[in-house]
Short mmCIF file of C-alpha atoms and ligand atoms in Angstrom, two decimals:
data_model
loop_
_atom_site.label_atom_id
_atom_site.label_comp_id
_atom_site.label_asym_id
_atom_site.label_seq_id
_atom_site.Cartn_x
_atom_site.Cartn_y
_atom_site.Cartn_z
CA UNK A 1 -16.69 -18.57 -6.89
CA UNK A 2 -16.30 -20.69 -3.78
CA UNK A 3 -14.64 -20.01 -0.09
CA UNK A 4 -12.14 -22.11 0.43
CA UNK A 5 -10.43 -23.85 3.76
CA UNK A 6 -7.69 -25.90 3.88
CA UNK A 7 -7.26 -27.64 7.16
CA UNK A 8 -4.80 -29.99 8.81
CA UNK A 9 -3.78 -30.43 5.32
CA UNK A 10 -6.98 -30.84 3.38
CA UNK A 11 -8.88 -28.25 1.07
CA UNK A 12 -12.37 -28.09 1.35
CA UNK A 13 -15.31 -25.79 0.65
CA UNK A 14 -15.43 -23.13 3.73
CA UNK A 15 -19.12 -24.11 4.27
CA UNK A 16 -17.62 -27.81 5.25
CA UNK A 17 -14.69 -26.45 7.49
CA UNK A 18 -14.69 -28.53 10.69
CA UNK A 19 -12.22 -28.43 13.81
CA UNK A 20 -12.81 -30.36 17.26
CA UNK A 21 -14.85 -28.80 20.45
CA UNK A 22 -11.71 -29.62 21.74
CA UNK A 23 -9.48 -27.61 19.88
CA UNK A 24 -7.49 -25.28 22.47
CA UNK A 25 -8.29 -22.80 19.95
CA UNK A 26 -11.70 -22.76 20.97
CA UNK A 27 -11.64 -23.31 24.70
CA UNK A 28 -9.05 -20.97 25.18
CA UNK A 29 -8.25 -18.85 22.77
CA UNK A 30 -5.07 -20.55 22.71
CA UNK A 31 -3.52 -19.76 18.90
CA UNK A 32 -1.94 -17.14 16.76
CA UNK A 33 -3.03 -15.76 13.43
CA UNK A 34 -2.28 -13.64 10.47
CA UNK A 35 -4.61 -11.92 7.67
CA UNK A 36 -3.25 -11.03 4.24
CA UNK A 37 -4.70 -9.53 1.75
CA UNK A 38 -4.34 -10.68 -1.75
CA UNK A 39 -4.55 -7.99 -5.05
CA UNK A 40 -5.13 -9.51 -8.28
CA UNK A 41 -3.89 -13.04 -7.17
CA UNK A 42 -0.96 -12.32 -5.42
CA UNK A 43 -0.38 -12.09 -1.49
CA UNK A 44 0.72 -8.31 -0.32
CA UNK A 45 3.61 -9.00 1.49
CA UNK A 46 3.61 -12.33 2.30
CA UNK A 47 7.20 -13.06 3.95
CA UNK A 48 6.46 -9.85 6.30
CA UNK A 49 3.02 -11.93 7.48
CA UNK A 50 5.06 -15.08 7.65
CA UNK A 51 7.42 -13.73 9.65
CA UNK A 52 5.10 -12.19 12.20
CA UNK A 53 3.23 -15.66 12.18
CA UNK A 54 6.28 -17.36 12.80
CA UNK A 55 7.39 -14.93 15.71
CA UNK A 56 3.83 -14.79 17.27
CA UNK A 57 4.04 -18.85 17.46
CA UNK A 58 6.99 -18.79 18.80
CA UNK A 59 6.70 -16.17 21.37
CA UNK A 60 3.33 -18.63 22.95
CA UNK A 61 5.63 -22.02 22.30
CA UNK A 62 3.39 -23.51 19.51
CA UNK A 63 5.61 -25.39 17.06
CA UNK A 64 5.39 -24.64 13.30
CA UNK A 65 5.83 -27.63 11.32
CA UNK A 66 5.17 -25.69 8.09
CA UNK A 67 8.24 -24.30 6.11
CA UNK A 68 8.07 -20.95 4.63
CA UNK A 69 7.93 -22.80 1.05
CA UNK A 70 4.76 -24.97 2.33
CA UNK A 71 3.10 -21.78 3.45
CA UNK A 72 3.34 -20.20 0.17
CA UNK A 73 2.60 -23.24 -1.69
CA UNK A 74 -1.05 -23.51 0.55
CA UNK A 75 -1.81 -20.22 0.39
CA UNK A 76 -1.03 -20.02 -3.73
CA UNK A 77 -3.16 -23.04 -4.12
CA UNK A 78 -6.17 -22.01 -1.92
CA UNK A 79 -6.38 -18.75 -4.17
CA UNK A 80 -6.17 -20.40 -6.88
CA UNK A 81 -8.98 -22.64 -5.94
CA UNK A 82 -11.16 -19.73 -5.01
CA UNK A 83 -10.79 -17.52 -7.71
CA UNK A 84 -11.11 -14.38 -6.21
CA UNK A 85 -8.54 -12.01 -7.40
CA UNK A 86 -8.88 -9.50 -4.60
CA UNK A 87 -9.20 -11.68 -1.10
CA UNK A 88 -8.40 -11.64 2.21
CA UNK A 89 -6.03 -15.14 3.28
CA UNK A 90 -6.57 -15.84 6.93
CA UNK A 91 -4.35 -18.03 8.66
CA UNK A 92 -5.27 -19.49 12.22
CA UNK A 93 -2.59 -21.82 14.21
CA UNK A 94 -3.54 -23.20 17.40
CA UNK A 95 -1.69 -25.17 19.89
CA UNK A 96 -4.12 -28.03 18.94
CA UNK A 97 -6.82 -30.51 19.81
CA UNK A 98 -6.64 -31.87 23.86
CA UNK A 99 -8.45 -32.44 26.72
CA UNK A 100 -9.63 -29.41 28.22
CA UNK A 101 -6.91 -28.61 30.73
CA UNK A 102 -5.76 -25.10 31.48
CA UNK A 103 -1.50 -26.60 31.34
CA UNK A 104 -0.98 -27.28 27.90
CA UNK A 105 -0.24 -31.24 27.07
CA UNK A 106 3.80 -31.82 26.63
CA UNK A 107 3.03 -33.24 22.83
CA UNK A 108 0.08 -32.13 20.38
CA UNK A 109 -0.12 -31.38 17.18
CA UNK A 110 -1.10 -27.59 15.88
CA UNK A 111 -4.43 -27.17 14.13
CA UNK A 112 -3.54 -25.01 10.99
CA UNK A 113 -6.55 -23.55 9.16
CA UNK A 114 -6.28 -21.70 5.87
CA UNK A 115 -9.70 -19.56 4.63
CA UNK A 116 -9.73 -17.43 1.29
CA UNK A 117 -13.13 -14.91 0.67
CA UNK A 118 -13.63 -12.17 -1.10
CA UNK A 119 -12.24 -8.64 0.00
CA UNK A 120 -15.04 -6.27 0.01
CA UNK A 121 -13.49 -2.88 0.94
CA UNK A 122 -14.90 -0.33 2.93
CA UNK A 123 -16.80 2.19 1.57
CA UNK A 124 -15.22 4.69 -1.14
CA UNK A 125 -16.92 7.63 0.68
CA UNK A 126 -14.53 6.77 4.15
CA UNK A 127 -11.62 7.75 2.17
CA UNK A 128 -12.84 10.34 0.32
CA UNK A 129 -14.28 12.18 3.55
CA UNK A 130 -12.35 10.27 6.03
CA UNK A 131 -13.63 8.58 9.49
CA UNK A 132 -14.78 9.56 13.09
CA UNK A 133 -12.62 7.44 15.47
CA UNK A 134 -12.91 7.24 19.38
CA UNK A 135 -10.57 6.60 22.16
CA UNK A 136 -11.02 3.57 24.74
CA UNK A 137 -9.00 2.53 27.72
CA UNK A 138 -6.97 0.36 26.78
CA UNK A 139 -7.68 -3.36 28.68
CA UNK A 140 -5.89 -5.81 26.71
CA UNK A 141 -2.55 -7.85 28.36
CA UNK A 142 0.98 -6.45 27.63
CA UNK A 143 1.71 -8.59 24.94
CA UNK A 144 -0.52 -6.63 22.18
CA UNK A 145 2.82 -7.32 19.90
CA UNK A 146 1.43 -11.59 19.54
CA UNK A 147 -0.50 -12.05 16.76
CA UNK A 148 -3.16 -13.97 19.07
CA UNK A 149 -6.76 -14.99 18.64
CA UNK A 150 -7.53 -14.30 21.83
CA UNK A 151 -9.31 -11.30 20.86
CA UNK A 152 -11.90 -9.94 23.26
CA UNK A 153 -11.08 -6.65 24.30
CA UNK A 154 -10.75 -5.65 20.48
CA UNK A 155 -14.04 -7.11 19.59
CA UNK A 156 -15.80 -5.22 22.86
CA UNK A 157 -14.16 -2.23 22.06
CA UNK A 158 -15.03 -2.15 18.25
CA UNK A 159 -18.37 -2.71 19.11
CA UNK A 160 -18.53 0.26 21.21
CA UNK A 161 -16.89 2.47 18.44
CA UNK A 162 -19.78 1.40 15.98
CA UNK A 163 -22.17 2.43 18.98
CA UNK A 164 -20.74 5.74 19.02
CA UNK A 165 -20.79 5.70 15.12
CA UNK A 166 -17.05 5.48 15.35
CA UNK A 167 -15.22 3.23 12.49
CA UNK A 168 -12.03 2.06 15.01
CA UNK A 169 -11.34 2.40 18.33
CA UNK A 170 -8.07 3.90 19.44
CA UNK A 171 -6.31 2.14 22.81
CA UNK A 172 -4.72 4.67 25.29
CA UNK A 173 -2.53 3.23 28.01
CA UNK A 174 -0.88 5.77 30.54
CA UNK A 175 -2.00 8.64 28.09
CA UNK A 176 -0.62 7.10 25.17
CA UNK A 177 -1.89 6.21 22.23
CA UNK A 178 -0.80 3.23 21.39
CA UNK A 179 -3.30 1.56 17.97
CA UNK A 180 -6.61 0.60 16.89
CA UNK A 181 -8.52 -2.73 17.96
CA UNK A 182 -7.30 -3.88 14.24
CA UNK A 183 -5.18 -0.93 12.74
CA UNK A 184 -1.85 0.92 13.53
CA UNK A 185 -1.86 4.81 13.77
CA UNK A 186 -0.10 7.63 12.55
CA UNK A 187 0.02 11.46 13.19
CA UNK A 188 1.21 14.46 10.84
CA UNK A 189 2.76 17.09 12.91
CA UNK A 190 4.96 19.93 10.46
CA UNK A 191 4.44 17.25 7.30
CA UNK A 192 6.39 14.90 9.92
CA UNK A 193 4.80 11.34 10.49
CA UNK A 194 4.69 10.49 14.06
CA UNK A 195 3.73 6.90 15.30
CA UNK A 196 4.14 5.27 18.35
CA UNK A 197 6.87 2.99 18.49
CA UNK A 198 7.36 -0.73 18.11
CA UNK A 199 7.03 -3.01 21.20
CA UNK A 200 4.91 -5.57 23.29
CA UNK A 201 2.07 -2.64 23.48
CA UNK A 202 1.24 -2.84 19.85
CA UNK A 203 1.65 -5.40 17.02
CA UNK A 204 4.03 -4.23 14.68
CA UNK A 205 1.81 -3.89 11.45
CA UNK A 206 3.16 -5.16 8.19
CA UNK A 207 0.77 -2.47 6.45
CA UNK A 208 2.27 0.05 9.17
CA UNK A 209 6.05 -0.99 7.92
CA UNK A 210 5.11 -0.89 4.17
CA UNK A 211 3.47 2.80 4.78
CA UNK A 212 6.89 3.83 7.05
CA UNK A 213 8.96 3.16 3.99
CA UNK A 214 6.78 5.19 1.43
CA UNK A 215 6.75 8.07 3.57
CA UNK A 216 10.71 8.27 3.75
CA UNK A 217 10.71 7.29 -0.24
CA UNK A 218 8.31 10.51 -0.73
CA UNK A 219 10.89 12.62 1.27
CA UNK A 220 8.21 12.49 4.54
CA UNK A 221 9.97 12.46 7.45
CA UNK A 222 9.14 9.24 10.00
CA UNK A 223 9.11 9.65 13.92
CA UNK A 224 8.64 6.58 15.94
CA UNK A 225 7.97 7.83 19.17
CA UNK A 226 5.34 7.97 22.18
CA UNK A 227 2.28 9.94 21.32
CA UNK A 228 -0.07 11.45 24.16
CA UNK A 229 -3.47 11.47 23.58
CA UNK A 230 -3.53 15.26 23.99
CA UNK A 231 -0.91 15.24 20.79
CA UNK A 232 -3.75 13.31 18.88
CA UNK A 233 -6.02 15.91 18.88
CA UNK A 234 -3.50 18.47 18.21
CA UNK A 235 -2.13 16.63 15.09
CA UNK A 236 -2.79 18.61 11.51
CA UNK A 237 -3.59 14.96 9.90
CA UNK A 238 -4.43 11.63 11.72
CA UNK A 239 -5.14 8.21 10.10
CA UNK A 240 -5.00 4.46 10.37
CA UNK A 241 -3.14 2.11 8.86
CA UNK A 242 -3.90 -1.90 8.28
CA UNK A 243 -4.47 -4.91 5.99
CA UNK A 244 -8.16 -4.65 5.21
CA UNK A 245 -8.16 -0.66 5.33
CA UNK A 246 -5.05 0.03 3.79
CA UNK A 247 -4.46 3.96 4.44
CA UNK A 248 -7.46 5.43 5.86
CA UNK A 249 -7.95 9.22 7.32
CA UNK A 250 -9.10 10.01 10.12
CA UNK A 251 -11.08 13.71 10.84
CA UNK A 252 -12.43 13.25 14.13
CA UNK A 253 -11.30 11.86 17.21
CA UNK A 254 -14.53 11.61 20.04
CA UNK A 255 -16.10 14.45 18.59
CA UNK A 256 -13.30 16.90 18.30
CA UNK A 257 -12.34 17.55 14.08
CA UNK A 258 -8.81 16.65 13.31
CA UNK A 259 -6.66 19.31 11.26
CA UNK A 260 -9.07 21.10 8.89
CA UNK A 261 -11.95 17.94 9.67
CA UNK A 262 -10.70 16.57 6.07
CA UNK A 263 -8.50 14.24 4.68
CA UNK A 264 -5.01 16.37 4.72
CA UNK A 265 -2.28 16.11 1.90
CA UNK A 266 0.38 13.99 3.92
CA UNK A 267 -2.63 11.05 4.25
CA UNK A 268 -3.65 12.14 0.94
CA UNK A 269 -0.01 10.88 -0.48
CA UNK A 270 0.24 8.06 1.80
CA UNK A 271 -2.78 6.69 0.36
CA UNK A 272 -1.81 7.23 -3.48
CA UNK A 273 1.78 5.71 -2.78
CA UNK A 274 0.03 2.75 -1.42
CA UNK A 275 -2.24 1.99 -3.80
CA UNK A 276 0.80 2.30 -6.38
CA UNK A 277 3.10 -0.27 -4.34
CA UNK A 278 -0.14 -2.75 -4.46
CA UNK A 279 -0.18 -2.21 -8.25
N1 LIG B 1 -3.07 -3.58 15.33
C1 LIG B 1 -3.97 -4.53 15.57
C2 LIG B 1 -4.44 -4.76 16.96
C3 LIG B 1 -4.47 -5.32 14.51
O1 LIG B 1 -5.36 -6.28 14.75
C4 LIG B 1 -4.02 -5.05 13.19
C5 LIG B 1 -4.52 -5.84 12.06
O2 LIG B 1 -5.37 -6.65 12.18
C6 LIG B 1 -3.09 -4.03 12.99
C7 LIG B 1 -2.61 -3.32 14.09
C8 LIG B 1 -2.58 -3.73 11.62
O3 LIG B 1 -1.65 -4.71 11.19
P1 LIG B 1 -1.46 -5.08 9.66
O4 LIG B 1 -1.05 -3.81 8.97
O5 LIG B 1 -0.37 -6.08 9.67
O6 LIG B 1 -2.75 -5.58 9.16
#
């Protein structure tokens, strides 16, 4: 089954995917994104990722010429031209193709790119036994809620978790915990779910919304509040929410076992009621 791109308005094989040297996406990082994950051919939550894309764009002034119907209509057709039933659907904007010039030119037009592949999950045994996380300083800007692909701190800082044979990476700013370099995170406290809250610190995940709503449907209490690293390590459950990872648990944070060091039963339903709402 092939990889598919569509870009600036053509489908193609991934393998033949070209954009410009120029692109400001490549010189500076200068573009927004979105990944969605698709279960047996249909997008998770696509108006939620549209949304996001849409605010993310506008928040860095890049114009979206696409309607929410063209959206859908590209990203139906480039899953149905790859034929994987379980995908991932990532979704690149950038302000365009330029001159190299730090001052953005008054008039170009966005490069949109479109890429289906296969989803391989992680490993079964991560969920069954959970994962060892670690905490970094966290050295990103203070606009973590943008979408953006300007994504360096995350990709040093996952790269030092799989050093320290860590699957994520938790940012703390000021003694807060604030997410992972590519997943939200929630604490149990007395069967209460405790997240930090929404704002330009960390990017309001659409799997971390979907996972809110469960948790009050299953009669789970929902706190969206600060959460000091020292409240981390005190937590009886901890895990990670996200596209790719869906609801994953977390025993160990630098070392130190979380709860009882296994998946707990407040993760343990989070994860069930998620895999239900994805059919
Ligand atoms: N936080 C960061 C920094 C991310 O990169 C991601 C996903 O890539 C998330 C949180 C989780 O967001 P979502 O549930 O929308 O995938």
């Amino acid at each position: 089954m092939p990889e598919i791109a569509f870009v600036n308005d053509a489908f193609l094989p991934l393998a033949e995917a070209r954009v410009s040297v120029e692109d400001r996406g490549f010189q500076f990082g200068d573009g927004v994104y979105e990944l969605l994950r698709v279960y047996a051919g249909a997008p998770f939550h696509p108006a939620e990722h549209l949304g996001r894309l849409e605010q993310s764009a506008r928040a860095i002034g890049i114009p979206l010429s696409f309607t929410r119907d063209r959206w859908t209509a590209v990203i139906a057709e480039a899953i149905a031209r790859s034929g994987f039933p379980d995908a991932k659907v990532y979704i690149q904007v950038t302000r365009g193709v330029a001159p190299r010039d730090h001052v953005p030119p008054g008039s170009v037009t966005p490069t949109v790119v479109v890429t289906v592949r296969a989803m391989a999950p992680p490993a079964a045994e991560l969920y069954a036994n959970g994962a060892a996380v670690v905490t970094v300083a966290d050295l990103r800007w203070t606009r973590c809620d943008i979408k953006s692909i300007g994504l360096l701190a995350n990709v040093l800082t996952k790269q030092q978790a799989k050093e320290k044979g860590a699957v994520e990476a938790l940012f703390v700013r000021d003694g807060a915990v604030l997410e992972g370099a590519t997943s939200n995170v929630m604490t149990v406290k007395n069967r209460c779910l405790v997240t930090p809250p929404e704002g330009p610190l960390l990017l309001s995940g659409v799997t971390r919304k979907v996972v809110l709503g469960l948790a009050l449907e299953a009669g789970v209490a929902v706190k969206e509040q600060p959460v000091a690293e020292a409240e981390l390590y005190a937590a009886a459950e901890v895990f990670l929410t996200g596209t790719t990872i869906e609801v994953l648990p977390v025993v160990r944070v630098n070392g130190r076992p979380i709860g009882a060091g296994v998946p707990g039963p407040v993760t343990k339903l989070m994860m069930a009621r998620f895999r239900e709402a994805h059919g």
